[in-house]
Amino acid sequence: MTMAAPEPFNVLWLQSGGCGGCSMSLLCADTPDFDALLRDAGIRLLWHPALSEATGDALLALLDDCLAGRVRLDALCVEGSLLRGPHGSGRYHLLGGTDRPMLHWVQDLARVARYTVAVGTCATYGGITAGGPNPTDACGLQYEGAVRGGALGADYTSREGWPVINVAGCPTHPDWVIETLMSLAAGLWGPQALDALGRPRFYADHLVHHGCARNEFYEFKASAEKPSDLGCLMEHMGCKGTQAHGDCNMRLWNGTGSCTRGGYACISCTEPGFEAPGHPFHLTPKIAGIPIGLPTDMPKAWFVALASLSKSATPARVRQNAVADHQVVAPAIRKTTLK
Ligand code: SF4
Ligand code: SF4
């Protein structure tokens, strides 16, 4: 007797108010064959605006099939924030050829989807598109900044009873998207899978600081003072890696990189409201010389005491390398055996 092949896990990907960078990031998934990666995990990409040939009537027929239940919609992925303007009509973004706001398409499709996945910080919390005066009235799928609500409403749950799964990041890491879809397809997730902001905990239970190559400089508070310096970027250069949730320095980008490894401060792009921090991204806001944004879980008094102790014990090698663009002093050679 032959066993029937399991039904594929159908994914529909729509884009709204964003830059498309999350799709670009997705294509950097750690595989030489993106199609095979999905196929081997039992995932069928029904449609993606940049990767699919189908367009026009063929796409509209597919959307109708999903809405009517003729095609099972396992995961609705939305990249980009939803534009509710002008005046709540959603007509700043019409789905081509339909004279219908994307906002309404997404609301209808989210009703039939087994899971709804917000891809990137635009789709999760509003992100860059909702920054400044937000003339398009952009919002996330289930959040507006850190406040629940958004395009689908605070009480929305998908057909499987899940809130929107918020794969936050700007752009979001390709592996975060792939691992989310694979986990859903394999039915691996239980009720504890998401954090308090709806992000998958497999990556959001880490901090960007974990695994940062500048950790020795952080320990001794040996700080970079200008772009290209090797030192820790927290004290002067705006780094929020000790507060931002993400495993960027453990699950490297393109196998080798991260913002801090590239010389840029972490700007906490996985957090609601990162787009408007109230200070220049590359400068650390301070009061009386002490950074306002202190490491997560660390009381201010401890940080101040630790920082002053660390600074007084900074080895000359670490202090000199921190303000150079390459290592100028190598570590001393020490005997590491007991004999
Ligand atoms: S989250 Fe960032 S990278 Fe993704 S669509 Fe929005 S602006 Fe672009
Ligand atoms: S640069 Fe940022 S992430 Fe890296 S050690 Fe310093 S504070 Fe942590």
mmCIF file of C-alpha atoms and ligand atoms in Angstrom:
data_model
loop_
_atom_site.group_PDB
_atom_site.id
_atom_site.type_symbol
_atom_site.label_atom_id
_atom_site.label_comp_id
_atom_site.label_asym_id
_atom_site.label_seq_id
_atom_site.Cartn_x
_atom_site.Cartn_y
_atom_site.Cartn_z
ATOM 1 C CA MET A 1 0.000 0.000 0.000
ATOM 2 C CA THR A 2 1.423 3.402 -0.930
ATOM 3 C CA MET A 3 1.133 6.253 1.528
ATOM 4 C CA ALA A 4 -0.351 9.501 0.240
ATOM 5 C CA ALA A 5 2.142 12.370 0.265
ATOM 6 C CA PRO A 6 1.351 14.815 3.075
ATOM 7 C CA GLU A 7 -0.430 17.974 2.004
ATOM 8 C CA PRO A 8 2.016 20.851 1.519
ATOM 9 C CA PHE A 9 1.898 23.809 3.882
ATOM 10 C CA ASN A 10 0.547 26.615 1.707
ATOM 11 C CA VAL A 11 2.103 30.072 2.150
ATOM 12 C CA LEU A 12 0.787 33.240 0.546
ATOM 13 C CA TRP A 13 3.051 36.317 0.735
ATOM 14 C CA LEU A 14 1.683 39.822 0.252
ATOM 15 C CA GLN A 15 3.507 43.151 0.389
ATOM 16 C CA SER A 16 2.155 46.465 1.536
ATOM 17 C CA GLY A 17 3.789 49.612 2.942
ATOM 18 C CA GLY A 18 7.447 48.687 3.120
ATOM 19 C CA CYS A 19 10.659 48.834 1.133
ATOM 20 C CA GLY A 20 10.777 45.195 0.047
ATOM 21 C CA GLY A 21 13.945 44.706 2.076
ATOM 22 C CA CYS A 22 12.508 41.792 4.004
ATOM 23 C CA SER A 23 12.016 39.880 0.730
ATOM 24 C CA MET A 24 15.566 40.777 -0.294
ATOM 25 C CA SER A 25 16.730 39.459 3.060
ATOM 26 C CA LEU A 26 14.702 36.270 2.605
ATOM 27 C CA LEU A 27 16.584 35.530 -0.604
ATOM 28 C CA CYS A 28 19.808 35.497 1.445
ATOM 29 C CA ALA A 29 18.594 32.423 3.325
ATOM 30 C CA ASP A 30 21.471 30.094 4.021
ATOM 31 C CA THR A 31 20.893 27.726 1.095
ATOM 32 C CA PRO A 32 22.090 27.374 -2.493
ATOM 33 C CA ASP A 33 18.561 26.384 -3.563
ATOM 34 C CA PHE A 34 15.765 28.456 -2.014
ATOM 35 C CA ASP A 35 12.967 26.519 -3.772
ATOM 36 C CA ALA A 36 14.348 23.204 -2.551
ATOM 37 C CA LEU A 37 14.681 24.527 0.993
ATOM 38 C CA LEU A 38 10.954 25.218 1.137
ATOM 39 C CA ARG A 39 9.957 22.133 -0.832
ATOM 40 C CA ASP A 40 11.972 19.807 1.400
ATOM 41 C CA ALA A 41 10.206 21.279 4.434
ATOM 42 C CA GLY A 42 6.816 20.592 2.847
ATOM 43 C CA ILE A 43 6.179 24.295 2.223
ATOM 44 C CA ARG A 44 4.502 25.454 -0.978
ATOM 45 C CA LEU A 45 4.840 29.139 -1.773
ATOM 46 C CA LEU A 46 1.481 29.826 -3.392
ATOM 47 C CA TRP A 47 2.481 33.316 -4.475
ATOM 48 C CA HIS A 48 5.048 35.988 -3.779
ATOM 49 C CA PRO A 49 4.990 39.372 -5.550
ATOM 50 C CA ALA A 50 8.644 39.213 -6.595
ATOM 51 C CA LEU A 51 9.227 35.475 -6.928
ATOM 52 C CA SER A 52 6.077 34.300 -8.717
ATOM 53 C CA GLU A 53 5.296 34.541 -12.400
ATOM 54 C CA ALA A 54 1.546 34.646 -11.895
ATOM 55 C CA THR A 55 -0.010 38.060 -11.938
ATOM 56 C CA GLY A 56 -3.286 39.797 -12.781
ATOM 57 C CA ASP A 57 -6.237 37.415 -13.190
ATOM 58 C CA ALA A 58 -4.230 34.381 -12.096
ATOM 59 C CA LEU A 59 -3.429 36.021 -8.759
ATOM 60 C CA LEU A 60 -6.984 37.214 -8.244
ATOM 61 C CA ALA A 61 -8.271 33.698 -8.940
ATOM 62 C CA LEU A 62 -5.843 32.359 -6.318
ATOM 63 C CA LEU A 63 -6.992 34.902 -3.743
ATOM 64 C CA ASP A 64 -10.609 33.979 -4.454
ATOM 65 C CA ASP A 65 -9.762 30.286 -4.070
ATOM 66 C CA CYS A 66 -8.176 30.982 -0.696
ATOM 67 C CA LEU A 67 -11.135 33.036 0.477
ATOM 68 C CA ALA A 68 -13.615 30.409 -0.686
ATOM 69 C CA GLY A 69 -11.659 27.567 0.934
ATOM 70 C CA ARG A 70 -10.848 25.838 -2.376
ATOM 71 C CA VAL A 71 -7.166 26.347 -1.569
ATOM 72 C CA ARG A 72 -6.189 25.918 2.072
ATOM 73 C CA LEU A 73 -4.315 28.978 3.296
ATOM 74 C CA ASP A 74 -1.916 27.719 5.945
ATOM 75 C CA ALA A 75 0.144 30.853 6.430
ATOM 76 C CA LEU A 76 -0.600 34.378 5.301
ATOM 77 C CA CYS A 77 2.689 36.304 5.339
ATOM 78 C CA VAL A 78 2.468 40.078 5.132
ATOM 79 C CA GLU A 79 5.539 42.254 4.567
ATOM 80 C CA GLY A 80 5.170 45.995 5.092
ATOM 81 C CA SER A 81 2.770 47.950 7.224
ATOM 82 C CA LEU A 82 -0.880 48.389 6.339
ATOM 83 C CA LEU A 83 -1.892 51.840 5.160
ATOM 84 C CA ARG A 84 -5.227 52.898 6.637
ATOM 85 C CA GLY A 85 -5.331 56.386 5.114
ATOM 86 C CA PRO A 86 -6.761 58.520 3.807
ATOM 87 C CA HIS A 87 -9.455 58.871 6.464
ATOM 88 C CA GLY A 88 -9.592 55.168 7.254
ATOM 89 C CA SER A 89 -10.408 54.191 3.663
ATOM 90 C CA GLY A 90 -7.145 52.297 3.028
ATOM 91 C CA ARG A 91 -7.088 53.687 -0.494
ATOM 92 C CA TYR A 92 -3.474 54.834 -0.327
ATOM 93 C CA HIS A 93 -2.675 51.262 -1.324
ATOM 94 C CA LEU A 94 -4.998 49.442 -3.713
ATOM 95 C CA LEU A 95 -4.180 45.918 -4.848
ATOM 96 C CA GLY A 96 -3.489 46.369 -8.561
ATOM 97 C CA GLY A 97 -6.475 45.598 -10.792
ATOM 98 C CA THR A 98 -8.975 45.287 -7.945
ATOM 99 C CA ASP A 99 -9.776 48.852 -6.900
ATOM 100 C CA ARG A 100 -9.750 47.388 -3.387
ATOM 101 C CA PRO A 101 -7.452 48.435 -0.553
ATOM 102 C CA MET A 102 -4.759 45.963 0.400
ATOM 103 C CA LEU A 103 -5.909 46.585 3.962
ATOM 104 C CA HIS A 104 -9.243 44.897 3.171
ATOM 105 C CA TRP A 105 -7.640 42.020 1.256
ATOM 106 C CA VAL A 106 -5.398 41.308 4.228
ATOM 107 C CA GLN A 107 -8.269 41.550 6.713
ATOM 108 C CA ASP A 108 -10.331 39.079 4.647
ATOM 109 C CA LEU A 109 -7.485 36.639 4.048
ATOM 110 C CA ALA A 110 -6.428 36.755 7.712
ATOM 111 C CA ARG A 111 -9.900 35.466 8.592
ATOM 112 C CA VAL A 112 -9.336 32.234 6.650
ATOM 113 C CA ALA A 113 -5.615 31.769 7.326
ATOM 114 C CA ARG A 114 -4.535 29.068 9.773
ATOM 115 C CA TYR A 115 -1.654 31.346 10.817
ATOM 116 C CA THR A 116 -0.934 34.989 10.053
ATOM 117 C CA VAL A 117 2.720 35.988 10.012
ATOM 118 C CA ALA A 118 3.894 39.615 10.055
ATOM 119 C CA VAL A 119 7.280 39.712 8.315
ATOM 120 C CA GLY A 120 9.492 42.610 9.397
ATOM 121 C CA THR A 121 8.980 45.489 11.795
ATOM 122 C CA CYS A 122 6.752 47.443 9.368
ATOM 123 C CA ALA A 123 4.263 44.569 9.401
ATOM 124 C CA THR A 124 4.632 43.874 13.118
ATOM 125 C CA TYR A 125 4.576 47.297 14.767
ATOM 126 C CA GLY A 126 4.393 49.882 11.948
ATOM 127 C CA GLY A 127 8.139 50.403 11.612
ATOM 128 C CA ILE A 128 9.790 52.916 9.316
ATOM 129 C CA THR A 129 6.602 53.436 7.299
ATOM 130 C CA ALA A 130 4.768 54.637 10.404
ATOM 131 C CA GLY A 131 7.577 56.983 11.459
ATOM 132 C CA GLY A 132 7.345 60.752 11.764
ATOM 133 C CA PRO A 133 3.906 62.281 11.186
ATOM 134 C CA ASN A 134 2.760 59.020 9.557
ATOM 135 C CA PRO A 135 0.721 60.642 6.761
ATOM 136 C CA THR A 136 -0.505 57.299 5.405
ATOM 137 C CA ASP A 137 -1.756 56.184 8.839
ATOM 138 C CA ALA A 138 0.421 53.099 8.618
ATOM 139 C CA CYS A 139 0.261 50.426 11.306
ATOM 140 C CA GLY A 140 1.266 46.864 11.963
ATOM 141 C CA LEU A 141 -0.983 43.862 11.550
ATOM 142 C CA GLN A 142 -1.812 43.602 15.251
ATOM 143 C CA TYR A 143 0.171 46.412 16.820
ATOM 144 C CA GLU A 144 0.582 50.135 16.508
ATOM 145 C CA GLY A 145 3.981 50.622 18.058
ATOM 146 C CA ALA A 146 3.861 48.705 21.337
ATOM 147 C CA VAL A 147 0.068 49.001 21.615
ATOM 148 C CA ARG A 148 -2.088 46.096 20.489
ATOM 149 C CA GLY A 149 -4.645 46.889 17.829
ATOM 150 C CA GLY A 150 -3.409 47.658 14.351
ATOM 151 C CA ALA A 151 -5.020 46.532 11.110
ATOM 152 C CA LEU A 152 -6.526 43.299 12.439
ATOM 153 C CA GLY A 153 -7.420 44.444 15.936
ATOM 154 C CA ALA A 154 -6.189 43.484 19.386
ATOM 155 C CA ASP A 155 -8.431 40.414 19.645
ATOM 156 C CA TYR A 156 -7.638 38.877 16.290
ATOM 157 C CA THR A 157 -6.747 35.209 16.231
ATOM 158 C CA SER A 158 -6.145 33.050 13.193
ATOM 159 C CA ARG A 159 -8.115 29.886 12.442
ATOM 160 C CA GLU A 160 -5.722 27.883 14.628
ATOM 161 C CA GLY A 161 -6.314 30.329 17.480
ATOM 162 C CA TRP A 162 -3.023 32.213 17.218
ATOM 163 C CA PRO A 163 -2.436 35.961 17.386
ATOM 164 C CA VAL A 164 -0.328 37.430 14.615
ATOM 165 C CA ILE A 165 3.160 35.929 14.710
ATOM 166 C CA ASN A 166 5.504 38.910 14.719
ATOM 167 C CA VAL A 167 8.791 38.120 12.983
ATOM 168 C CA ALA A 168 10.135 41.583 13.798
ATOM 169 C CA GLY A 169 13.368 43.013 12.373
ATOM 170 C CA CYS A 170 14.253 45.634 9.782
ATOM 171 C CA PRO A 171 14.922 43.711 7.717
ATOM 172 C CA THR A 172 14.040 40.518 9.437
ATOM 173 C CA HIS A 173 16.627 37.726 9.364
ATOM 174 C CA PRO A 174 15.889 35.168 6.633
ATOM 175 C CA ASP A 175 16.357 32.272 9.056
ATOM 176 C CA TRP A 176 13.805 33.772 11.449
ATOM 177 C CA VAL A 177 11.200 33.608 8.676
ATOM 178 C CA ILE A 178 12.222 30.186 7.419
ATOM 179 C CA GLU A 179 12.398 28.675 10.914
ATOM 180 C CA THR A 180 8.992 30.137 11.767
ATOM 181 C CA LEU A 181 7.375 28.679 8.646
ATOM 182 C CA MET A 182 9.105 25.318 9.088
ATOM 183 C CA SER A 183 8.057 25.135 12.746
ATOM 184 C CA LEU A 184 4.450 25.933 11.865
ATOM 185 C CA ALA A 185 4.457 23.443 8.971
ATOM 186 C CA ALA A 186 5.799 20.732 11.282
ATOM 187 C CA GLY A 187 3.343 21.623 14.061
ATOM 188 C CA LEU A 188 6.178 22.108 16.538
ATOM 189 C CA TRP A 189 4.997 25.187 18.393
ATOM 190 C CA GLY A 190 3.045 25.251 21.625
ATOM 191 C CA PRO A 191 1.493 28.130 23.543
ATOM 192 C CA GLN A 192 4.870 29.314 24.869
ATOM 193 C CA ALA A 193 6.373 29.910 21.409
ATOM 194 C CA LEU A 194 5.857 33.695 21.342
ATOM 195 C CA ASP A 195 7.055 36.435 23.670
ATOM 196 C CA ALA A 196 4.913 39.242 25.121
ATOM 197 C CA LEU A 197 5.217 41.224 21.862
ATOM 198 C CA GLY A 198 4.245 38.266 19.677
ATOM 199 C CA ARG A 199 7.808 37.498 18.506
ATOM 200 C CA PRO A 200 9.041 33.916 18.154
ATOM 201 C CA ARG A 201 11.050 33.207 21.276
ATOM 202 C CA PHE A 202 13.609 31.054 19.468
ATOM 203 C CA TYR A 203 15.270 34.301 18.439
ATOM 204 C CA ALA A 204 13.628 36.928 20.655
ATOM 205 C CA ASP A 205 14.779 35.320 23.916
ATOM 206 C CA HIS A 206 18.321 36.445 23.065
ATOM 207 C CA LEU A 207 19.906 39.883 23.055
ATOM 208 C CA VAL A 208 21.931 41.278 20.175
ATOM 209 C CA HIS A 209 24.732 41.687 22.738
ATOM 210 C CA HIS A 210 25.003 37.896 23.068
ATOM 211 C CA GLY A 211 27.936 36.822 20.938
ATOM 212 C CA CYS A 212 28.962 40.319 19.852
ATOM 213 C CA ALA A 213 32.619 40.332 18.835
ATOM 214 C CA ARG A 214 33.083 43.552 20.870
ATOM 215 C CA ASN A 215 32.245 41.893 24.181
ATOM 216 C CA GLU A 216 35.754 42.224 25.651
ATOM 217 C CA PHE A 217 35.579 45.977 25.044
ATOM 218 C CA TYR A 218 32.149 46.072 26.687
ATOM 219 C CA GLU A 219 33.435 44.223 29.760
ATOM 220 C CA PHE A 220 36.067 46.900 30.329
ATOM 221 C CA LYS A 221 33.923 49.784 29.098
ATOM 222 C CA ALA A 222 36.561 50.465 26.464
ATOM 223 C CA SER A 223 34.486 52.437 24.012
ATOM 224 C CA ALA A 224 34.655 53.398 20.372
ATOM 225 C CA GLU A 225 34.790 57.163 19.950
ATOM 226 C CA LYS A 226 34.330 57.430 16.198
ATOM 227 C CA PRO A 227 33.106 55.278 13.310
ATOM 228 C CA SER A 228 35.526 52.438 12.471
ATOM 229 C CA ASP A 229 36.893 52.177 16.026
ATOM 230 C CA LEU A 230 36.966 48.607 17.341
ATOM 231 C CA GLY A 231 35.630 49.373 20.820
ATOM 232 C CA CYS A 232 32.181 48.831 22.278
ATOM 233 C CA LEU A 233 29.557 51.026 20.608
ATOM 234 C CA MET A 234 27.300 51.458 23.630
ATOM 235 C CA GLU A 235 28.819 54.404 25.486
ATOM 236 C CA HIS A 236 29.082 56.875 22.604
ATOM 237 C CA MET A 237 27.880 55.379 19.301
ATOM 238 C CA GLY A 238 24.247 54.548 20.104
ATOM 239 C CA CYS A 239 24.420 50.744 20.395
ATOM 240 C CA LYS A 240 21.316 49.175 21.965
ATOM 241 C CA GLY A 241 22.511 45.595 21.683
ATOM 242 C CA THR A 242 22.245 45.104 25.452
ATOM 243 C CA GLN A 243 18.516 45.881 25.249
ATOM 244 C CA ALA A 244 17.461 44.704 21.773
ATOM 245 C CA HIS A 245 15.977 41.241 21.409
ATOM 246 C CA GLY A 246 17.473 39.095 18.653
ATOM 247 C CA ASP A 247 20.166 36.477 18.084
ATOM 248 C CA CYS A 248 21.897 38.531 15.347
ATOM 249 C CA ASN A 249 25.384 37.924 16.763
ATOM 250 C CA MET A 250 24.797 34.201 17.243
ATOM 251 C CA ARG A 251 22.877 33.490 14.031
ATOM 252 C CA LEU A 252 25.032 35.603 11.753
ATOM 253 C CA TRP A 253 23.746 37.288 8.604
ATOM 254 C CA ASN A 254 24.935 35.746 5.353
ATOM 255 C CA GLY A 255 26.891 33.374 7.564
ATOM 256 C CA THR A 256 29.397 36.011 8.696
ATOM 257 C CA GLY A 257 27.949 39.416 9.532
ATOM 258 C CA SER A 258 25.862 41.503 11.879
ATOM 259 C CA CYS A 259 25.392 45.239 12.371
ATOM 260 C CA THR A 260 27.954 45.459 15.173
ATOM 261 C CA ARG A 261 30.449 43.280 13.278
ATOM 262 C CA GLY A 262 30.081 45.677 10.350
ATOM 263 C CA GLY A 263 30.892 48.638 12.600
ATOM 264 C CA TYR A 264 27.345 49.889 13.061
ATOM 265 C CA ALA A 265 25.480 50.286 16.320
ATOM 266 C CA CYS A 266 22.490 48.061 16.944
ATOM 267 C CA ILE A 267 19.466 50.347 16.556
ATOM 268 C CA SER A 268 17.075 47.791 18.104
ATOM 269 C CA CYS A 269 15.112 47.223 14.907
ATOM 270 C CA THR A 270 13.197 44.305 16.429
ATOM 271 C CA GLU A 271 11.561 46.581 19.007
ATOM 272 C CA PRO A 272 8.370 48.624 18.590
ATOM 273 C CA GLY A 273 9.087 52.307 17.977
ATOM 274 C CA PHE A 274 12.736 51.808 16.989
ATOM 275 C CA GLU A 275 12.167 54.081 13.984
ATOM 276 C CA ALA A 276 11.714 57.172 16.150
ATOM 277 C CA PRO A 277 14.035 56.810 19.167
ATOM 278 C CA GLY A 278 14.104 60.535 19.951
ATOM 279 C CA HIS A 279 17.848 60.834 19.316
ATOM 280 C CA PRO A 280 20.216 60.323 16.358
ATOM 281 C CA PHE A 281 20.737 56.608 15.744
ATOM 282 C CA HIS A 282 24.523 56.914 15.933
ATOM 283 C CA LEU A 283 24.713 58.814 19.237
ATOM 284 C CA THR A 284 24.095 57.532 22.753
ATOM 285 C CA PRO A 285 21.732 59.797 24.693
ATOM 286 C CA LYS A 286 23.038 60.458 28.216
ATOM 287 C CA ILE A 287 22.154 62.246 31.406
ATOM 288 C CA ALA A 288 25.116 63.452 33.462
ATOM 289 C CA GLY A 289 27.393 61.358 31.250
ATOM 290 C CA ILE A 290 25.491 58.104 31.924
ATOM 291 C CA PRO A 291 23.708 56.395 29.001
ATOM 292 C CA ILE A 292 19.939 56.582 29.372
ATOM 293 C CA GLY A 293 19.390 53.148 27.856
ATOM 294 C CA LEU A 294 21.001 50.772 30.319
ATOM 295 C CA PRO A 295 21.435 47.038 29.754
ATOM 296 C CA THR A 296 18.256 45.013 30.172
ATOM 297 C CA ASP A 297 17.826 43.541 33.659
ATOM 298 C CA MET A 298 20.564 45.745 35.176
ATOM 299 C CA PRO A 299 19.701 48.358 37.820
ATOM 300 C CA LYS A 300 21.257 51.767 37.172
ATOM 301 C CA ALA A 301 23.330 51.821 40.381
ATOM 302 C CA TRP A 302 24.928 48.482 39.504
ATOM 303 C CA PHE A 303 25.762 49.677 36.028
ATOM 304 C CA VAL A 304 27.395 52.855 37.304
ATOM 305 C CA ALA A 305 29.441 50.920 39.885
ATOM 306 C CA LEU A 306 30.441 48.240 37.382
ATOM 307 C CA ALA A 307 31.366 50.786 34.706
ATOM 308 C CA SER A 308 33.627 52.754 37.012
ATOM 309 C CA LEU A 309 35.302 49.577 38.327
ATOM 310 C CA SER A 310 35.748 48.227 34.781
ATOM 311 C CA LYS A 311 37.225 51.462 33.484
ATOM 312 C CA SER A 312 39.756 51.516 36.303
ATOM 313 C CA ALA A 313 40.857 47.976 35.425
ATOM 314 C CA THR A 314 41.004 48.243 31.619
ATOM 315 C CA PRO A 315 44.158 46.635 30.247
ATOM 316 C CA ALA A 316 46.243 48.984 28.091
ATOM 317 C CA ARG A 317 45.834 46.623 25.131
ATOM 318 C CA VAL A 318 42.030 46.854 25.285
ATOM 319 C CA ARG A 319 42.076 50.617 25.824
ATOM 320 C CA GLN A 320 44.332 51.256 22.835
ATOM 321 C CA ASN A 321 42.588 48.836 20.479
ATOM 322 C CA ALA A 322 39.180 50.302 21.357
ATOM 323 C CA VAL A 323 39.970 53.583 19.596
ATOM 324 C CA ALA A 324 41.870 52.104 16.635
ATOM 325 C CA ASP A 325 40.458 50.748 13.369
ATOM 326 C CA HIS A 326 42.623 47.636 13.575
ATOM 327 C CA GLN A 327 44.304 45.734 16.382
ATOM 328 C CA VAL A 328 47.360 47.729 17.419
ATOM 329 C CA VAL A 329 48.303 45.660 20.474
ATOM 330 C CA ALA A 330 48.126 41.861 20.396
ATOM 331 C CA PRO A 331 47.249 39.858 23.534
ATOM 332 C CA ALA A 332 50.261 38.839 25.608
ATOM 333 C CA ILE A 333 51.243 35.171 25.534
ATOM 334 C CA ARG A 334 50.581 33.462 28.849
ATOM 335 C CA LYS A 335 51.391 29.962 29.989
ATOM 336 C CA THR A 336 48.002 28.268 30.346
ATOM 337 C CA THR A 337 49.057 24.907 31.766
ATOM 338 C CA LEU A 338 49.637 24.078 35.431
ATOM 339 C CA LYS A 339 53.043 22.483 34.832
HETATM 340 S S1 SF4 B 1 10.789 46.020 8.038
HETATM 341 FE FE1 SF4 B 1 12.478 47.287 7.193
HETATM 342 S S2 SF4 B 1 13.368 46.012 5.552
HETATM 343 FE FE2 SF4 B 1 11.318 45.137 6.017
HETATM 344 S S3 SF4 B 1 9.916 46.157 4.576
HETATM 345 FE FE3 SF4 B 1 9.933 47.420 6.458
HETATM 346 S S4 SF4 B 1 11.504 49.031 6.086
HETATM 347 FE FE4 SF4 B 1 11.836 47.375 4.575
HETATM 348 S S1 SF4 B 2 28.814 47.014 20.551
HETATM 349 FE FE1 SF4 B 2 26.709 46.797 21.388
HETATM 350 S S2 SF4 B 2 26.241 44.607 21.191
HETATM 351 FE FE2 SF4 B 2 28.472 44.828 20.965
HETATM 352 S S3 SF4 B 2 29.329 44.541 23.036
HETATM 353 FE FE3 SF4 B 2 28.979 46.760 22.792
HETATM 354 S S4 SF4 B 2 26.886 47.083 23.630
HETATM 355 FE FE4 SF4 B 2 27.103 44.868 23.241
#
